[in-house]
Short mmCIF file of C-alpha atoms in Angstrom, two decimals:
data_model
loop_
_atom_site.label_atom_id
_atom_site.label_comp_id
_atom_site.label_asym_id
_atom_site.label_seq_id
_atom_site.Cartn_x
_atom_site.Cartn_y
_atom_site.Cartn_z
CA MET A 398 -50.68 -109.03 -7.42
CA GLY A 399 -50.56 -107.47 -3.97
CA ALA A 400 -54.30 -107.73 -3.40
CA ALA A 401 -55.57 -106.75 0.03
CA ALA A 402 -59.02 -106.63 1.54
CA GLY A 403 -60.57 -103.47 2.89
CA ALA A 404 -59.66 -99.82 2.47
CA GLY A 405 -56.27 -99.94 4.17
CA ALA A 406 -53.50 -97.58 3.07
CA ALA A 407 -50.60 -98.75 0.93
CA ALA A 408 -47.12 -98.31 2.35
CA LEU A 409 -44.89 -95.82 0.58
CA PRO A 410 -42.33 -97.70 -1.55
CA PRO A 411 -38.62 -97.08 -0.89
CA SER A 412 -38.25 -95.40 -4.29
CA VAL A 413 -40.41 -92.47 -3.21
CA SER A 414 -38.33 -89.60 -1.91
CA ALA A 415 -38.91 -88.02 1.48
CA HIS A 416 -39.88 -84.82 -0.34
CA ALA A 417 -42.59 -86.58 -2.32
CA ALA A 418 -43.83 -88.42 0.78
CA ALA A 419 -44.13 -85.10 2.57
CA GLY A 420 -46.30 -83.87 -0.26
CA ALA A 421 -45.34 -82.42 -3.65
CA PRO A 422 -46.62 -78.96 -4.59
CA ARG A 423 -50.42 -79.09 -4.81
CA PRO A 424 -52.80 -76.80 -6.72
CA ARG A 425 -52.88 -73.25 -5.41
CA GLY A 426 -55.86 -72.18 -3.37
CA GLY A 427 -56.72 -75.47 -1.67
CA TYR A 428 -59.99 -77.25 -2.29
CA ILE A 429 -62.58 -76.10 -4.80
CA GLY A 430 -65.87 -75.22 -3.15
CA VAL A 431 -69.31 -74.07 -4.29
CA GLY A 432 -71.21 -70.93 -3.48
CA GLY A 433 -73.83 -68.82 -5.17
CA GLY A 434 -74.23 -71.31 -7.99
CA GLU A 435 -70.53 -71.16 -8.89
CA PHE A 436 -67.27 -72.92 -8.13
CA VAL A 437 -65.17 -71.03 -5.61
CA ARG A 438 -61.42 -71.12 -4.94
CA SER A 439 -59.99 -69.02 -2.10
CA GLY A 440 -63.14 -66.92 -2.04
CA ARG A 441 -63.10 -66.14 -5.78
CA ARG A 442 -65.04 -67.60 -8.70
CA PHE A 443 -63.32 -70.55 -10.37
CA ARG A 444 -64.11 -71.47 -13.99
CA PHE A 445 -62.18 -73.84 -16.19
CA GLY A 446 -61.54 -75.31 -19.58
CA GLY A 447 -60.55 -78.93 -19.21
CA THR A 448 -60.63 -82.35 -20.78
CA ASN A 449 -61.02 -86.08 -20.30
CA CYS A 450 -58.30 -88.73 -20.46
CA TYR A 451 -59.78 -91.98 -19.26
CA TYR A 452 -56.62 -94.10 -19.39
CA LEU A 453 -54.45 -92.45 -16.73
CA HIS A 454 -55.32 -95.16 -14.20
CA GLN A 455 -53.90 -97.99 -16.34
CA GLN A 456 -50.81 -96.69 -18.13
CA SER A 457 -47.10 -96.05 -17.66
CA HIS A 458 -45.62 -93.00 -15.97
CA TYR A 459 -44.32 -91.89 -19.39
CA MET A 460 -47.84 -91.89 -20.86
CA ILE A 461 -49.24 -90.10 -17.81
CA ASP A 462 -46.50 -87.46 -18.00
CA SER A 463 -47.08 -86.99 -21.73
CA VAL A 464 -50.78 -86.25 -21.57
CA LEU A 465 -50.73 -84.18 -18.37
CA ASN A 466 -47.80 -82.10 -19.61
CA ASP A 467 -49.79 -81.47 -22.79
CA ALA A 468 -52.85 -80.52 -20.76
CA ALA A 469 -50.77 -78.01 -18.81
CA ALA A 470 -49.27 -76.61 -22.03
CA MET A 471 -52.80 -76.06 -23.36
CA GLY A 472 -53.80 -74.24 -20.18
CA LEU A 473 -56.31 -76.93 -19.19
CA THR A 474 -56.85 -76.95 -15.44
CA VAL A 475 -59.20 -79.91 -14.85
CA VAL A 476 -58.89 -83.47 -16.19
CA ARG A 477 -61.47 -86.22 -15.76
CA ALA A 478 -59.98 -89.71 -15.49
CA TRP A 479 -61.35 -93.11 -14.50
CA ALA A 480 -60.78 -94.31 -10.94
CA PHE A 481 -62.21 -97.79 -11.54
CA ALA A 482 -61.24 -101.09 -13.15
CA ASP A 483 -63.37 -104.00 -12.00
CA GLY A 484 -62.83 -107.70 -12.63
CA THR A 485 -60.29 -109.48 -14.80
CA GLU A 486 -62.26 -109.75 -18.05
CA LYS A 487 -62.42 -106.10 -19.15
CA ALA A 488 -59.49 -104.54 -17.25
CA GLU A 489 -55.84 -105.32 -17.90
CA HIS A 490 -54.74 -104.24 -14.42
CA PRO A 491 -57.93 -104.34 -12.32
CA LEU A 492 -58.05 -102.15 -9.26
CA GLN A 493 -60.75 -104.46 -7.88
CA PRO A 494 -60.08 -107.92 -9.37
CA GLN A 495 -62.69 -109.54 -7.10
CA PRO A 496 -65.43 -108.13 -4.89
CA HIS A 497 -63.93 -106.34 -1.88
CA ARG A 498 -60.38 -107.19 -3.02
CA TYR A 499 -58.07 -104.37 -4.15
CA ASP A 500 -54.78 -104.73 -6.01
CA GLU A 501 -52.34 -102.23 -4.52
CA ASP A 502 -49.83 -102.75 -7.34
CA ALA A 503 -52.50 -101.84 -9.89
CA PHE A 504 -53.20 -98.57 -8.09
CA ASP A 505 -49.69 -97.31 -8.95
CA SER A 506 -50.82 -95.53 -12.14
CA LEU A 507 -53.72 -93.72 -10.47
CA ASP A 508 -51.53 -92.71 -7.53
CA TYR A 509 -48.89 -91.38 -9.90
CA ALA A 510 -51.48 -89.51 -11.99
CA VAL A 511 -52.75 -87.70 -8.89
CA HIS A 512 -49.15 -86.90 -7.90
CA LYS A 513 -48.24 -85.61 -11.38
CA ALA A 514 -51.42 -83.55 -11.73
CA GLY A 515 -50.73 -81.95 -8.37
CA GLN A 516 -47.23 -80.97 -9.46
CA LEU A 517 -48.70 -79.25 -12.52
CA GLY A 518 -51.53 -77.53 -10.64
CA ILE A 519 -54.17 -79.57 -12.48
CA ARG A 520 -57.33 -80.73 -10.73
CA LEU A 521 -58.81 -84.20 -11.26
CA VAL A 522 -62.39 -85.45 -11.43
CA LEU A 523 -62.56 -89.17 -10.57
CA PRO A 524 -65.63 -91.29 -11.45
CA LEU A 525 -65.94 -94.44 -9.33
CA VAL A 526 -67.70 -96.89 -11.70
CA ASN A 527 -68.64 -97.16 -15.37
CA ASN A 528 -72.18 -97.57 -16.65
CA TRP A 529 -70.64 -99.44 -19.60
CA PRO A 530 -68.72 -102.75 -19.52
CA ASP A 531 -65.41 -101.09 -20.41
CA TYR A 532 -63.09 -101.67 -17.44
CA GLY A 533 -65.72 -103.94 -15.89
CA GLY A 534 -68.38 -101.46 -14.97
CA MET A 535 -71.80 -102.06 -13.48
CA GLN A 536 -72.25 -105.30 -15.42
CA GLN A 537 -69.23 -106.76 -13.61
CA TYR A 538 -70.89 -106.17 -10.24
CA VAL A 539 -74.09 -107.78 -11.55
CA LYS A 540 -72.15 -110.78 -12.83
CA TRP A 541 -70.22 -111.14 -9.57
CA PHE A 542 -73.24 -111.16 -7.30
CA LEU A 543 -76.11 -112.35 -9.49
CA GLY A 544 -74.46 -114.26 -12.33
CA LEU A 545 -76.49 -112.39 -14.96
CA ALA A 546 -75.36 -111.71 -18.52
CA ASP A 547 -74.50 -108.20 -19.69
CA ASP A 548 -77.40 -106.27 -21.22
CA SER A 549 -75.91 -102.79 -20.84
CA TYR A 550 -76.58 -101.84 -24.47
CA GLY A 551 -80.13 -103.15 -24.67
CA SER A 552 -83.29 -101.11 -24.98
CA GLU A 553 -84.33 -102.81 -21.74
CA THR A 554 -81.68 -103.45 -19.08
CA PRO A 555 -83.20 -105.54 -16.26
CA HIS A 556 -79.88 -107.27 -15.52
CA HIS A 557 -77.74 -104.14 -15.51
CA ASP A 558 -80.21 -102.21 -13.38
CA HIS A 559 -79.84 -104.57 -10.40
CA PHE A 560 -76.67 -102.57 -9.78
CA TYR A 561 -78.82 -99.83 -8.26
CA THR A 562 -81.05 -102.00 -6.06
CA ASP A 563 -79.22 -105.16 -4.96
CA LYS A 564 -78.04 -104.83 -1.37
CA ALA A 565 -74.77 -106.76 -1.79
CA ILE A 566 -73.87 -104.83 -4.95
CA ARG A 567 -74.53 -101.51 -3.28
CA ALA A 568 -72.36 -102.55 -0.33
CA CYS A 569 -69.52 -103.59 -2.64
CA TYR A 570 -69.67 -100.29 -4.53
CA LYS A 571 -69.65 -98.36 -1.25
CA ALA A 572 -66.63 -100.32 -0.07
CA PHE A 573 -64.73 -99.62 -3.28
CA ALA A 574 -65.55 -95.92 -3.01
CA ALA A 575 -64.27 -95.95 0.56
CA HIS A 576 -61.06 -97.64 -0.52
CA VAL A 577 -60.31 -95.10 -3.25
CA ILE A 578 -61.26 -92.06 -1.18
CA GLY A 579 -59.44 -93.24 1.93
CA ARG A 580 -56.32 -94.78 0.41
CA ARG A 581 -52.94 -93.16 1.00
CA ASN A 582 -51.20 -92.16 -2.22
CA ARG A 583 -47.76 -93.77 -2.38
CA TYR A 584 -46.29 -90.71 -4.14
CA THR A 585 -47.76 -87.86 -2.13
CA GLY A 586 -48.25 -89.42 1.29
CA LEU A 587 -51.76 -88.00 1.34
CA ARG A 588 -55.04 -89.84 1.40
CA TYR A 589 -57.16 -88.97 -1.61
CA HIS A 590 -59.68 -87.09 0.52
CA GLN A 591 -56.82 -84.96 1.91
CA ASP A 592 -55.54 -83.87 -1.49
CA PRO A 593 -57.01 -80.76 -3.17
CA THR A 594 -55.69 -82.12 -6.49
CA VAL A 595 -58.83 -84.27 -6.43
CA MET A 596 -61.47 -81.67 -7.17
CA ALA A 597 -64.40 -84.09 -7.27
CA PHE A 598 -65.53 -87.67 -7.04
CA GLU A 599 -68.26 -88.75 -9.45
CA LEU A 600 -70.70 -91.52 -8.66
CA ALA A 601 -70.46 -93.05 -12.13
CA ASN A 602 -69.71 -92.43 -15.77
CA GLU A 603 -73.03 -91.92 -17.60
CA PRO A 604 -75.36 -93.84 -15.25
CA ARG A 605 -78.79 -94.80 -16.58
CA CYS A 606 -81.64 -97.13 -15.60
CA ARG A 607 -83.86 -98.03 -18.55
CA SER A 608 -86.04 -100.40 -16.52
CA ASP A 609 -87.45 -97.44 -14.54
CA ARG A 610 -88.19 -94.55 -16.86
CA SER A 611 -89.67 -92.50 -14.06
CA GLY A 612 -86.11 -91.75 -12.93
CA ASP A 613 -86.95 -92.73 -9.34
CA THR A 614 -84.52 -95.66 -9.09
CA LEU A 615 -81.54 -93.64 -10.24
CA VAL A 616 -82.46 -90.66 -8.05
CA ARG A 617 -82.74 -92.91 -4.97
CA TRP A 618 -79.37 -94.52 -5.72
CA ALA A 619 -77.67 -91.18 -6.36
CA ALA A 620 -79.09 -89.75 -3.13
CA GLU A 621 -77.74 -92.70 -1.12
CA MET A 622 -74.33 -92.81 -2.78
CA SER A 623 -73.70 -89.07 -2.94
CA ALA A 624 -74.36 -88.87 0.81
CA HIS A 625 -71.93 -91.78 1.33
CA VAL A 626 -69.18 -90.14 -0.74
CA LYS A 627 -69.76 -86.76 0.89
CA ARG A 628 -69.29 -88.31 4.33
CA LEU A 629 -66.03 -89.91 3.20
CA ALA A 630 -64.74 -86.80 1.39
CA PRO A 631 -66.29 -83.71 2.99
CA HIS A 632 -63.75 -81.34 1.41
CA GLN A 633 -64.20 -82.52 -2.18
CA LEU A 634 -67.08 -81.97 -4.55
CA VAL A 635 -69.53 -84.71 -5.51
CA ALA A 636 -71.22 -85.05 -8.91
CA VAL A 637 -73.41 -87.72 -10.47
CA GLY A 638 -71.61 -87.94 -13.85
CA ASP A 639 -74.77 -88.33 -15.95
CA GLU A 640 -75.26 -87.20 -19.53
CA GLY A 641 -77.93 -84.65 -18.70
CA THR A 642 -80.97 -86.20 -20.39
CA TYR A 643 -84.19 -84.61 -19.22
CA GLY A 644 -86.49 -87.58 -18.62
CA GLU A 645 -89.60 -86.00 -20.11
CA ALA A 646 -92.36 -88.60 -20.49
CA GLY A 647 -93.93 -88.50 -23.93
CA ASN A 648 -91.05 -86.62 -25.55
CA ALA A 649 -89.89 -88.61 -28.59
CA ASP A 650 -86.60 -86.71 -28.92
CA TYR A 651 -84.05 -89.05 -27.29
CA PRO A 652 -81.94 -86.54 -25.28
CA TYR A 653 -85.08 -85.01 -23.79
CA SER A 654 -86.99 -88.27 -23.36
CA ASP A 655 -87.32 -90.67 -20.43
CA TYR A 656 -85.73 -93.56 -22.41
CA ASP A 657 -82.69 -93.85 -20.13
CA GLY A 658 -84.51 -93.38 -16.83
CA VAL A 659 -82.49 -90.22 -16.13
CA ASP A 660 -84.07 -87.05 -14.77
CA TRP A 661 -81.21 -84.55 -14.91
CA ARG A 662 -82.91 -81.79 -12.95
CA ARG A 663 -83.86 -84.05 -10.05
CA LEU A 664 -80.39 -85.61 -9.90
CA SER A 665 -78.71 -82.20 -10.00
CA ALA A 666 -80.98 -80.84 -7.27
CA LEU A 667 -79.96 -83.49 -4.71
CA ARG A 668 -78.62 -81.87 -1.53
CA THR A 669 -75.43 -83.95 -1.52
CA VAL A 670 -74.67 -83.30 -5.21
CA ASP A 671 -72.52 -80.19 -5.54
CA TYR A 672 -72.70 -79.57 -9.27
CA ALA A 673 -74.53 -80.71 -12.38
CA THR A 674 -72.94 -82.50 -15.32
CA PHE A 675 -74.07 -82.93 -18.90
CA HIS A 676 -72.60 -84.41 -22.09
CA LEU A 677 -73.02 -83.54 -25.75
CA TYR A 678 -72.80 -85.91 -28.75
CA PRO A 679 -75.41 -84.80 -31.31
CA GLN A 680 -74.07 -87.05 -34.08
CA GLY A 681 -74.51 -90.16 -31.94
CA TRP A 682 -77.90 -88.98 -30.69
CA GLY A 683 -79.38 -88.47 -34.16
CA GLU A 684 -79.42 -84.67 -33.93
CA THR A 685 -78.10 -84.04 -37.46
CA SER A 686 -79.47 -82.91 -40.81
CA SER A 687 -79.24 -86.43 -42.26
CA ALA A 688 -81.25 -87.94 -39.42
CA LYS A 689 -83.64 -84.99 -39.00
CA PRO A 690 -83.92 -82.64 -41.96
CA GLY A 691 -83.66 -79.06 -40.81
CA THR A 692 -81.45 -79.94 -37.82
CA ASP A 693 -77.79 -78.92 -37.65
CA ALA A 694 -75.51 -80.69 -35.15
CA GLY A 695 -73.62 -77.54 -34.18
CA GLN A 696 -76.72 -75.40 -33.73
CA TRP A 697 -78.56 -78.15 -31.85
CA GLY A 698 -75.60 -78.56 -29.51
CA GLU A 699 -75.48 -74.85 -28.74
CA GLN A 700 -79.11 -74.88 -27.65
CA TRP A 701 -78.48 -77.98 -25.51
CA ILE A 702 -75.67 -76.14 -23.73
CA ARG A 703 -77.63 -72.95 -23.19
CA ARG A 704 -80.70 -74.77 -21.87
CA HIS A 705 -78.67 -76.77 -19.33
CA LEU A 706 -76.77 -73.76 -18.07
CA GLN A 707 -79.94 -71.73 -17.75
CA ASP A 708 -81.69 -74.56 -15.92
CA ALA A 709 -78.67 -75.01 -13.62
CA ARG A 710 -78.88 -71.35 -12.64
CA ARG A 711 -82.51 -71.91 -11.66
CA LEU A 712 -81.37 -74.86 -9.53
CA GLY A 713 -78.63 -72.73 -7.96
CA LYS A 714 -75.92 -75.23 -8.96
CA PRO A 715 -72.73 -74.89 -11.03
CA ALA A 716 -72.94 -76.92 -14.25
CA VAL A 717 -70.14 -78.45 -16.30
CA LEU A 718 -70.26 -79.60 -19.91
CA GLU A 719 -68.01 -82.49 -18.93
CA GLU A 720 -67.94 -84.42 -22.22
CA PHE A 721 -68.48 -83.13 -25.72
CA GLY A 722 -67.36 -84.05 -29.19
CA VAL A 723 -68.07 -84.23 -32.90
CA ARG A 724 -66.38 -86.42 -35.49
CA ILE A 725 -65.35 -85.24 -38.91
CA ASP A 726 -68.21 -86.74 -40.93
CA ALA A 727 -69.65 -85.02 -43.98
CA ASP A 728 -72.90 -86.97 -43.70
CA ARG A 729 -73.43 -85.64 -40.19
CA ASP A 730 -72.81 -81.90 -40.60
CA VAL A 731 -69.01 -81.80 -40.01
CA PRO A 732 -67.21 -82.25 -43.34
CA ASP A 733 -63.68 -81.23 -42.31
CA SER A 734 -61.41 -79.87 -39.57
CA ALA A 735 -62.48 -76.27 -40.24
CA ALA A 736 -66.12 -77.23 -39.70
CA ARG A 737 -65.23 -79.06 -36.49
CA ASP A 738 -63.33 -76.01 -35.25
CA GLY A 739 -66.39 -73.90 -35.97
CA VAL A 740 -68.62 -76.23 -33.94
CA TYR A 741 -66.21 -76.20 -31.00
CA ARG A 742 -65.94 -72.39 -31.12
CA ARG A 743 -69.70 -72.14 -31.12
CA TRP A 744 -70.11 -74.52 -28.18
CA THR A 745 -67.33 -73.11 -26.03
CA ARG A 746 -68.55 -69.58 -26.68
CA ALA A 747 -71.99 -70.64 -25.41
CA VAL A 748 -70.38 -71.95 -22.20
CA GLU A 749 -68.56 -68.63 -21.76
CA GLN A 750 -71.61 -66.47 -22.51
CA GLU A 751 -73.94 -68.44 -20.24
CA SER A 752 -71.43 -68.31 -17.35
CA GLY A 753 -70.91 -72.06 -17.38
CA ALA A 754 -68.70 -73.34 -14.57
CA GLY A 755 -66.52 -75.46 -16.83
CA SER A 756 -66.14 -77.58 -19.92
CA GLN A 757 -64.21 -80.80 -20.57
CA PHE A 758 -63.85 -81.95 -24.17
CA TRP A 759 -63.59 -85.62 -25.10
CA LEU A 760 -60.70 -86.36 -25.33
CA LEU A 761 -57.04 -85.39 -24.97
CA THR A 762 -54.44 -88.08 -25.64
CA SER A 763 -50.68 -87.99 -26.21
CA ARG A 764 -47.66 -90.22 -26.71
CA VAL A 765 -47.58 -93.91 -25.88
CA ASP A 766 -44.51 -95.81 -24.70
CA ASP A 767 -42.94 -96.25 -28.16
CA GLY A 768 -43.20 -92.50 -28.86
CA SER A 769 -46.11 -92.72 -31.28
CA PHE A 770 -49.51 -91.17 -30.58
CA TYR A 771 -52.34 -92.93 -28.78
CA PRO A 772 -54.71 -94.37 -31.42
CA ASP A 773 -57.82 -92.44 -32.42
CA TYR A 774 -60.22 -95.20 -31.42
CA ASP A 775 -63.45 -93.19 -31.48
CA GLY A 776 -62.77 -90.27 -33.84
CA PHE A 777 -62.76 -87.66 -31.05
CA ARG A 778 -59.03 -87.64 -30.27
CA ILE A 779 -57.33 -84.28 -29.76
CA THR A 780 -53.54 -84.10 -29.59
CA TRP A 781 -51.38 -81.12 -28.71
CA ASN A 782 -48.15 -80.81 -30.69
CA ASN A 783 -46.48 -78.47 -33.16
CA GLU A 784 -46.37 -80.81 -36.13
CA ASP A 785 -48.15 -79.50 -39.22
CA ALA A 786 -49.34 -83.03 -39.99
CA ASN A 787 -51.38 -83.15 -36.77
CA PRO A 788 -55.01 -83.08 -38.00
CA ALA A 789 -56.26 -81.90 -34.60
CA ARG A 790 -53.77 -79.04 -34.28
CA SER A 791 -56.21 -76.23 -35.04
CA THR A 792 -58.94 -77.74 -32.84
CA ALA A 793 -56.52 -78.03 -29.94
CA ARG A 794 -55.79 -74.32 -30.30
CA VAL A 795 -59.51 -73.47 -30.23
CA LEU A 796 -59.86 -75.42 -26.99
CA SER A 797 -56.73 -73.86 -25.51
CA GLU A 798 -58.06 -70.38 -26.26
CA HIS A 799 -61.32 -71.30 -24.56
CA ALA A 800 -59.44 -72.45 -21.45
CA ALA A 801 -57.64 -69.12 -21.33
CA ALA A 802 -60.96 -67.25 -21.61
CA MET A 803 -62.48 -69.31 -18.80
CA ALA A 804 -59.54 -68.60 -16.52
CA HIS A 805 -60.15 -64.83 -16.61
#
């Protein structure tokens, strides 16, 4: 499998042309910075409409081309994609099959995705570990070092939460981050920290620590790891990648409560965190008329967006609605495609009106290797094509229009 220890660079394969090795065209304007509570590119404010496509790091060049070409056609300028795959149980082509061991062959897809995005002028946001066991995640680290069973989905997570405190686990995570950030891309010839295509590294996807509802454990971990990543990648942005829950003791409303041990304002205020992130899934969080009479998912979501963006301004940090979605579900306030379009218009308009730094819907997918479309596993899939039969066609247009508005 071509595994190698440490963060050494992979040699460029013979198939890569001298032009590619010298560096394909990269996004205009160099690195994205922050200033005055906003993203900045070449001294001017940078705002974006973007998306998520988690599978770029594991799939064929054809699938990567398909979805990134579609993103470019929609006018999306930032894509969030996983930069982790830990262990052999939950990842088909693990980037880290064993602790401190990295499979250079498996990194081909991620390298190519960075190369392709750079050619299209698209920026990437790369989280470095998953809170959830998909692709290994934090539970894989806990199993490796402590032999404990996965309790990621429990109301109490004492096993999972060792990820934040165990010395050997923290060292392994730091080493993996160093490998990704410092590796040389076989298609561009650049190390990841040298490539402005990589807009940001995120500490994790949706981190939480239910065994410490004060939020202190997660804040301490994020402070340590954001400083580590910032040292390794001083030109790129660093974000936590959390869902934006408020951590208010005594608040019974889940997204505002301390249930997950996440204190969004304290995490966002960390000196080595460049921008705040928050997610939005009111149907999954019980913020619907069927779960709470008098509540509407679309209206609730708009207030969630406005509150976060207003609070981010008080913190002096850019804020990105980096995941959001609603399913078509008549029992949960979204009976059809027209209703979903209305919710997305409402939410994206709130981002625009509150001067949000960016938004990234969940999720854009495209063609798979046999020419069919990637399955709609979670009900949030958006596809971009001109076929009348495409049920997400109108929603994709709403999101494309939003991206155009954010770019001006």
